[in-house]
Short mmCIF file of C-alpha atoms in Angstrom, two decimals:
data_model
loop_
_atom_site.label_atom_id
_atom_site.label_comp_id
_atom_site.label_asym_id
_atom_site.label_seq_id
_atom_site.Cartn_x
_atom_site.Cartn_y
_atom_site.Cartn_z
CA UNK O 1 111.57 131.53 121.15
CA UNK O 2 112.67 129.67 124.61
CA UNK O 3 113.29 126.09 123.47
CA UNK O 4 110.69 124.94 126.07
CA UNK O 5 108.14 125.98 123.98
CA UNK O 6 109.14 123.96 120.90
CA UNK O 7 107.53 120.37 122.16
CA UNK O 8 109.79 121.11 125.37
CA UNK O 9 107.08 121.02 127.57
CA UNK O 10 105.09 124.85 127.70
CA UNK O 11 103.40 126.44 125.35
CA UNK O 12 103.34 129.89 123.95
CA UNK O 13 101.87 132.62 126.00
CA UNK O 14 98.72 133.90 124.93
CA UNK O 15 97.69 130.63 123.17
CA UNK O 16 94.13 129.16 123.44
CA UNK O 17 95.81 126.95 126.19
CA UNK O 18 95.31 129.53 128.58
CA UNK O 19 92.04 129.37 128.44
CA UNK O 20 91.62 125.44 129.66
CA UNK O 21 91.68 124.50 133.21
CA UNK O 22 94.96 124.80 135.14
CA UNK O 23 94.85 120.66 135.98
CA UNK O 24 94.51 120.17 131.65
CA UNK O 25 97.41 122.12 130.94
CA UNK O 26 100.28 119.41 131.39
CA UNK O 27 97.99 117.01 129.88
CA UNK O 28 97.74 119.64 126.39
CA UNK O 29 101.68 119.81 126.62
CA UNK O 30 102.42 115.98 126.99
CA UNK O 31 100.23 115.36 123.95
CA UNK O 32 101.99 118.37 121.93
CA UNK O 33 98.40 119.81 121.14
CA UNK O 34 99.70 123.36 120.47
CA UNK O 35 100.94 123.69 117.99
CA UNK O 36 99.16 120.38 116.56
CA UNK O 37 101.78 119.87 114.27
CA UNK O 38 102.48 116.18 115.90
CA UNK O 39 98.60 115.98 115.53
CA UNK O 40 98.47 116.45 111.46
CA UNK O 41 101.83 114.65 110.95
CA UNK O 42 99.44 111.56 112.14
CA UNK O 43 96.56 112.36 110.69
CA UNK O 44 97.66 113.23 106.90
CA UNK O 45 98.68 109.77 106.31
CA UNK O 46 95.81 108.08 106.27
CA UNK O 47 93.77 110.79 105.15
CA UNK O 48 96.09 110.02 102.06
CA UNK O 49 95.25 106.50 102.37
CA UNK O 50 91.19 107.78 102.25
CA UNK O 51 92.07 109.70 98.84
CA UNK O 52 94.18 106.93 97.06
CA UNK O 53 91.47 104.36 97.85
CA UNK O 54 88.56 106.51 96.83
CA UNK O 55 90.58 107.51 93.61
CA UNK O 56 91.90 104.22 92.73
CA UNK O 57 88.61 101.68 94.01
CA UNK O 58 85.68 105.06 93.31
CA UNK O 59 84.83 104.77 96.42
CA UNK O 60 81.17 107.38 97.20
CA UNK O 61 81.91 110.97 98.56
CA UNK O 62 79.79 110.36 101.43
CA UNK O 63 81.78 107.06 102.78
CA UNK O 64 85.21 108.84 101.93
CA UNK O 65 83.46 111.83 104.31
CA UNK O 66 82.75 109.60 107.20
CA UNK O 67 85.86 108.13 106.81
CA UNK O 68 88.09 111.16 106.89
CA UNK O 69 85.89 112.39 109.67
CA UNK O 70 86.14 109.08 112.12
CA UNK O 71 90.02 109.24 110.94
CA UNK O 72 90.46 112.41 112.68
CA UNK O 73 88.87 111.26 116.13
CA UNK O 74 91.16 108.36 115.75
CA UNK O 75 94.49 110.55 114.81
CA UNK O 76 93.68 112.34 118.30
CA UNK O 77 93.49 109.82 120.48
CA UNK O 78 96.71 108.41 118.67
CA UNK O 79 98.52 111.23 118.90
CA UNK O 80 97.47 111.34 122.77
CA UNK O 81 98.38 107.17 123.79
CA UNK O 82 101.90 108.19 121.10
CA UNK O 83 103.14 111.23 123.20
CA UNK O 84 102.13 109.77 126.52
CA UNK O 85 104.04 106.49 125.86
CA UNK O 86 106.94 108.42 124.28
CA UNK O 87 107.56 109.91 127.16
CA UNK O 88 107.32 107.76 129.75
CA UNK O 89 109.61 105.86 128.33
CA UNK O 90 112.27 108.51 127.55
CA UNK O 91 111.34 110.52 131.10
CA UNK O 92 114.85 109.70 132.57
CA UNK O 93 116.53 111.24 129.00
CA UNK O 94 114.49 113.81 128.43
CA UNK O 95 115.40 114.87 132.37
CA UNK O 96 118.88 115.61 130.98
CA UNK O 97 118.25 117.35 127.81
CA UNK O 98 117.94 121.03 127.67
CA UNK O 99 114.85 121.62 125.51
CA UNK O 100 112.91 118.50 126.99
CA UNK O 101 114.14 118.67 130.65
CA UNK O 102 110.70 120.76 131.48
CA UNK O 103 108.06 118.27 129.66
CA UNK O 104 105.28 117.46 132.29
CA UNK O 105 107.07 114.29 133.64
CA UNK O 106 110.16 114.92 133.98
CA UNK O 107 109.43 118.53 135.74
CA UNK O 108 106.82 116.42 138.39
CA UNK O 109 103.32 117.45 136.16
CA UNK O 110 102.28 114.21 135.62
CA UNK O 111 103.27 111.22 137.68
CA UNK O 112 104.57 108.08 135.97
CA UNK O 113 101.64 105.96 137.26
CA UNK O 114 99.18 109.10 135.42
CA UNK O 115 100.80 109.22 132.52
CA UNK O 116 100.36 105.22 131.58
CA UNK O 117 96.79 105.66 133.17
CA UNK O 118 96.40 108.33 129.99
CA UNK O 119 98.46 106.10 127.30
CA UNK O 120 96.35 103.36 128.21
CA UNK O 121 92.71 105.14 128.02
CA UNK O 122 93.41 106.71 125.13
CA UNK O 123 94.69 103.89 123.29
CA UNK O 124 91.50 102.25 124.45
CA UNK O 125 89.21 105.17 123.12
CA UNK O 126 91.56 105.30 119.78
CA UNK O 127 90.74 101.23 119.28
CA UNK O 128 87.01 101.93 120.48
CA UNK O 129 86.44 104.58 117.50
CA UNK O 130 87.79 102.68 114.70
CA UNK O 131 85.24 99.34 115.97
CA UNK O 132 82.41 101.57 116.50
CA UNK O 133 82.27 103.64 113.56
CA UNK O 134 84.53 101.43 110.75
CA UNK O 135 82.50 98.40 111.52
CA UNK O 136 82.30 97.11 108.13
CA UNK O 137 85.74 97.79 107.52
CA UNK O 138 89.34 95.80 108.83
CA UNK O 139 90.75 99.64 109.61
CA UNK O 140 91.13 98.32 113.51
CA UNK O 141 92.89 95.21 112.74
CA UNK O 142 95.13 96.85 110.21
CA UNK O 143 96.42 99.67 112.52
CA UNK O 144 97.81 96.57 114.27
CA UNK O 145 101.22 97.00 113.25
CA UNK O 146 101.36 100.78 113.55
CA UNK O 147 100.37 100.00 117.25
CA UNK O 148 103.53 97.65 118.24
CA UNK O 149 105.62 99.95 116.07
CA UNK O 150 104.53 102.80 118.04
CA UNK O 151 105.36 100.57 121.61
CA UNK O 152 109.20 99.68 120.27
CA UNK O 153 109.77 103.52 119.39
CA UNK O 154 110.98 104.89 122.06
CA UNK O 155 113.34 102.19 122.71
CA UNK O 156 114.53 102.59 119.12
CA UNK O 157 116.86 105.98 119.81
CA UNK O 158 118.78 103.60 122.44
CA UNK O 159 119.34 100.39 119.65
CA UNK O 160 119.68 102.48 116.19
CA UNK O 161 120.28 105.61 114.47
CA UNK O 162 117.48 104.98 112.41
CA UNK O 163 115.05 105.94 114.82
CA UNK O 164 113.56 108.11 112.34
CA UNK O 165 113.12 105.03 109.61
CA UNK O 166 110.83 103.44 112.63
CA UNK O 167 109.19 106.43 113.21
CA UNK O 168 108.35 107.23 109.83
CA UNK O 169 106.64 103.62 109.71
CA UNK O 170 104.68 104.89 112.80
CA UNK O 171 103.49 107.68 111.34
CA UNK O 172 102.56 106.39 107.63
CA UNK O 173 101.60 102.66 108.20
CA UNK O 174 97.87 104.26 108.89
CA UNK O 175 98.15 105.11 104.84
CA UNK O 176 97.05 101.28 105.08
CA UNK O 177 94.42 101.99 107.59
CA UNK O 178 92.53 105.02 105.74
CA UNK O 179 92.67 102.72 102.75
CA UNK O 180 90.68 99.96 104.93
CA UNK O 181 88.22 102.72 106.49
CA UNK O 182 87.40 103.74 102.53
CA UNK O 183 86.31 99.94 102.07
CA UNK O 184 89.61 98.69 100.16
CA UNK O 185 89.90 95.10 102.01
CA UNK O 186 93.90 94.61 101.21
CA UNK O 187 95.37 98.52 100.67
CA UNK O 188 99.30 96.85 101.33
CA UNK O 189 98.77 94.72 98.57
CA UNK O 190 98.76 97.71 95.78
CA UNK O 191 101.89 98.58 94.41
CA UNK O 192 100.17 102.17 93.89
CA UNK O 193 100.00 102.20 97.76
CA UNK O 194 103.31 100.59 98.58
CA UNK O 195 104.85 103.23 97.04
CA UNK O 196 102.60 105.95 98.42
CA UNK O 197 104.16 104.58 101.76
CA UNK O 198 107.56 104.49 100.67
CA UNK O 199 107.09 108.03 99.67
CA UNK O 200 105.60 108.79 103.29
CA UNK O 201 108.01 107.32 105.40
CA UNK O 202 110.58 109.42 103.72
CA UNK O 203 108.67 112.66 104.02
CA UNK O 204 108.88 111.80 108.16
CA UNK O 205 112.22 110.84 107.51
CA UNK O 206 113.32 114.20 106.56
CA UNK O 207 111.17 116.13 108.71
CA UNK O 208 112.08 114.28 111.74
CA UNK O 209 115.70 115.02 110.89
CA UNK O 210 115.52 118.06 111.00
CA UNK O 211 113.64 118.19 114.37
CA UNK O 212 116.19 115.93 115.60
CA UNK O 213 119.00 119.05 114.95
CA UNK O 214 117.53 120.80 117.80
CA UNK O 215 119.03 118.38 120.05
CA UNK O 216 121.67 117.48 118.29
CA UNK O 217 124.36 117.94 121.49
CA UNK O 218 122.46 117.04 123.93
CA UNK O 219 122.09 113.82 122.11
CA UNK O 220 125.49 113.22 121.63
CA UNK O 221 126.61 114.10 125.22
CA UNK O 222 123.78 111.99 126.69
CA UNK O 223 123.48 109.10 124.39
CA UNK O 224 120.56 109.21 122.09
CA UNK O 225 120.77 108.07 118.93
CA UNK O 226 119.44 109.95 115.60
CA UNK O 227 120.16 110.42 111.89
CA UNK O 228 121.59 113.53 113.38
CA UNK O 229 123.80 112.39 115.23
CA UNK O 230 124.43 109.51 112.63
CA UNK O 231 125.33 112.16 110.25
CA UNK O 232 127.03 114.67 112.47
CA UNK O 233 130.31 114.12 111.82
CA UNK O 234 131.25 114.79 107.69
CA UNK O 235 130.67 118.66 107.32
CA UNK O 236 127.33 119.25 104.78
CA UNK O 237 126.37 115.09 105.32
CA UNK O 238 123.45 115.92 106.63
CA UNK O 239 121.97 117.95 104.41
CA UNK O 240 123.52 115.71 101.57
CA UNK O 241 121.34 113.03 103.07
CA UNK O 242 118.22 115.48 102.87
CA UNK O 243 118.52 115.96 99.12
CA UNK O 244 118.85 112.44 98.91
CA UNK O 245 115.59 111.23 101.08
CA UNK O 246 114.18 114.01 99.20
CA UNK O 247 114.94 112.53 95.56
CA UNK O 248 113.79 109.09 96.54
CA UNK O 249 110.53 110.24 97.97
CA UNK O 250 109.68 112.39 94.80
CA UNK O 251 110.41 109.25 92.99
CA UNK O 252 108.30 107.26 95.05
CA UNK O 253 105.78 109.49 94.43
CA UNK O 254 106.25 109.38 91.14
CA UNK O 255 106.19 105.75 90.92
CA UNK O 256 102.62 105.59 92.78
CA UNK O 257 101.02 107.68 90.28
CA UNK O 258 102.28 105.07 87.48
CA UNK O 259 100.95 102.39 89.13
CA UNK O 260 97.66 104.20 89.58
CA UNK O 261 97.35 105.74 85.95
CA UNK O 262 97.14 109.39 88.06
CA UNK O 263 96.44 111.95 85.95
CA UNK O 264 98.61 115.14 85.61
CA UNK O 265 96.89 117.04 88.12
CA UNK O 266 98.47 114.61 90.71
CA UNK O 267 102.14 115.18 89.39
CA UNK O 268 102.12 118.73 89.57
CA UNK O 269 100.04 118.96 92.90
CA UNK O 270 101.70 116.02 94.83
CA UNK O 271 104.58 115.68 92.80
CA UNK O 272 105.93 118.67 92.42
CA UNK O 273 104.21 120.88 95.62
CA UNK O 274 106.04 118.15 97.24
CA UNK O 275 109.52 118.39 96.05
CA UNK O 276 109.36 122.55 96.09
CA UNK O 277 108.07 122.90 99.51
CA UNK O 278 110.47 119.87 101.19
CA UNK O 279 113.28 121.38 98.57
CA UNK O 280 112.86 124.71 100.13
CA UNK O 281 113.09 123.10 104.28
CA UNK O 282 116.18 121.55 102.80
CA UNK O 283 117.97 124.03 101.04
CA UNK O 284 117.08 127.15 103.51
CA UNK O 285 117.43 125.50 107.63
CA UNK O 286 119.89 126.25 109.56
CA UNK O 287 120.67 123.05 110.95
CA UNK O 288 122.67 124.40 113.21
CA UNK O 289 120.04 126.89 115.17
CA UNK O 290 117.58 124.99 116.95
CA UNK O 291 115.11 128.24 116.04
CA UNK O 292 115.13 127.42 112.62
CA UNK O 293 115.01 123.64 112.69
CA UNK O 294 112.19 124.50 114.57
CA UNK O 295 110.25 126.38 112.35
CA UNK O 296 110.62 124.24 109.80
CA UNK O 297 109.63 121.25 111.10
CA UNK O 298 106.22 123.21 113.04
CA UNK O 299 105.37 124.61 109.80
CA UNK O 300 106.96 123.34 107.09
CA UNK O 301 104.91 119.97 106.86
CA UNK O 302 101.85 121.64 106.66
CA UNK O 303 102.83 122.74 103.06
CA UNK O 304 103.67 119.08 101.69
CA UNK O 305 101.13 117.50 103.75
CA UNK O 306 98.59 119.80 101.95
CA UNK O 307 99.73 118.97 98.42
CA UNK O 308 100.04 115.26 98.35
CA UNK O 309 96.32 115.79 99.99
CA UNK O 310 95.45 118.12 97.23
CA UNK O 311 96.93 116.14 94.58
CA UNK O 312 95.26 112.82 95.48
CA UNK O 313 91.72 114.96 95.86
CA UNK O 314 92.37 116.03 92.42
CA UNK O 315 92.44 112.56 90.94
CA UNK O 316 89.01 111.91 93.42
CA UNK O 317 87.55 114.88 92.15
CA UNK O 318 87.98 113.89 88.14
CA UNK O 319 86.29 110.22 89.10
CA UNK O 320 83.75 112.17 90.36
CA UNK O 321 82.91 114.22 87.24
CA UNK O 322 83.73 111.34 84.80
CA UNK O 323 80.86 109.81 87.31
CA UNK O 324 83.31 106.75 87.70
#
């Protein structure tokens, strides 16, 4: 696989990109719609958020429905304003890294001015969809902090080799927001939840590692900072480091379920899908093949994203029976 192709700025051949107009196509590729795997890495958060709340606070089916629904519409337009934003900002790096070097603005696709136009109008629409549809709800005010996360990002891989940490925090604050949208006024104030987003962060933690490999020399050469590169220099550290993110966030998870008197469904769905499918990333890529890191990251996630899900719709599912 060409490393263009793996959020480098094309697509596969013969995916269902092809079949959009030419002028959409960069547009598709800034927002790494295919494969949506930057999509559902922003979207499973606070669909977790949805489940906790509706397990913990019985919240009814058809508000956790709408919720998860208007969620969705929000994750996409997120995803959209984060990619856009992303890379504007990082346009004159990603110029000099191999994989990257042909995303739509570096390679001429989108001009600067366009790009910013697009961040801007889908941030808009993404603010515009919680109001309009969570209007009983603080889910718009509480993404807040996500938001101005999300802004300081990019600039984060030039202070800090933690960009990952700020990332992850990105990513997972909207745990807080899906919590809000299921009509929990104060999620962040649940030690259930705090942990659920300790757990999270992790989870992007180690995933976001392991995409970072794929760059790994470029990084170095050019001057981007990572855990990677943090990490690059002690033979094995890396993947020491793994194991370790790995233990805290199965304790974490752990530790939510406590808190929220989760039944055992939840521990062997959330809990342990989640420490045999992220054990498995850890102990099989090859963090030295950009292929692998790769495939990993673009499908790996699904797996633990799925099982906290299922876990935490196993909890919702027995407060439905026990008909709260």
């Amino acid at each position: 696989m060409a490393l263009s192709t793996q959020y480098g700025g094309f697509h596969a051949k013969g995916s269902w990109v092809d079949l959009l107009p030419a002028s959409w196509v960069p547009y598709v590729q800034l927002c790494r719609l295919s494969p949506p795997a930057g999509l559902f890495l922003i979207y499973f958060p606070p669909v977790f958020g949805v489940l906790h709340a509706a397990a913990t606070h019985h919240r009814p089916l058809s508000e956790v429905v709408h919720a998860c629904v208007v969620l969705l519409c929000a994750s996409f337009f997120g995803n959209n304003a984060a990619h856009a934003w992303n890379d504007l900002v990082d346009a004159q790096i990603d110029a000099r890294i191999e994989r990257t070097r042909t995303r739509p603005i570096p390679r001429g696709a989108i001009a600067p001015e366009a790009a910013f136009i697009f961040a801007v109008t889908q941030l808009l629409c993404l603010v515009s969809t919680l109001v309009l549809f969570l209007p009983a709800t603080n889910a718009a005010l509480a993404a807040a902090p996500a938001l101005a996360a999300t802004v300081y990002y990019p600039y984060a891989k030039r202070h800090t080799h933690l960009p990952q940490v700020v990332l992850g925090f990105c990513l997972t604050w909207s745990i807080m927001v899906g919590g809000c949208a299921a009509g929990v006024p104060a999620p962040w104030a649940e030690p259930s939840t705090q942990y659920l987003l300790g757990a999270s962060i992790l989870w992007v933690v180690i995933f976001d590692t392991v995409y970072a490999h794929q760059d790994l020399v470029d990084d170095v050469r050019v001057g981007v900072k990572s855990t990677a590169v943090l990490l690059r220099k002690r033979r094995g550290a890396a993947r020491g480091a793994l194991w370790v993110l790995l233990a805290g966030m199965t304790l974490a998870l752990v530790a939510s379920g406590r808190h929220a008197s989760f039944r055992l469904p939840y521990y062997v769905l959330s809990v342990g899908g989640c420490a045999a499918s992220v054990g498995a990333m850890v102990a099989r890529v090859d963090l030295q093949d950009p292929a692998s890191c790769w495939s990993w990251f673009s499908k790996g996630f699904w797996l633990t994203g799925l099982v906290i899900s299922g876990g935490l719709l196993a909890e919702y599912a027995a407060v439905l029976q026990r008909g709260w």
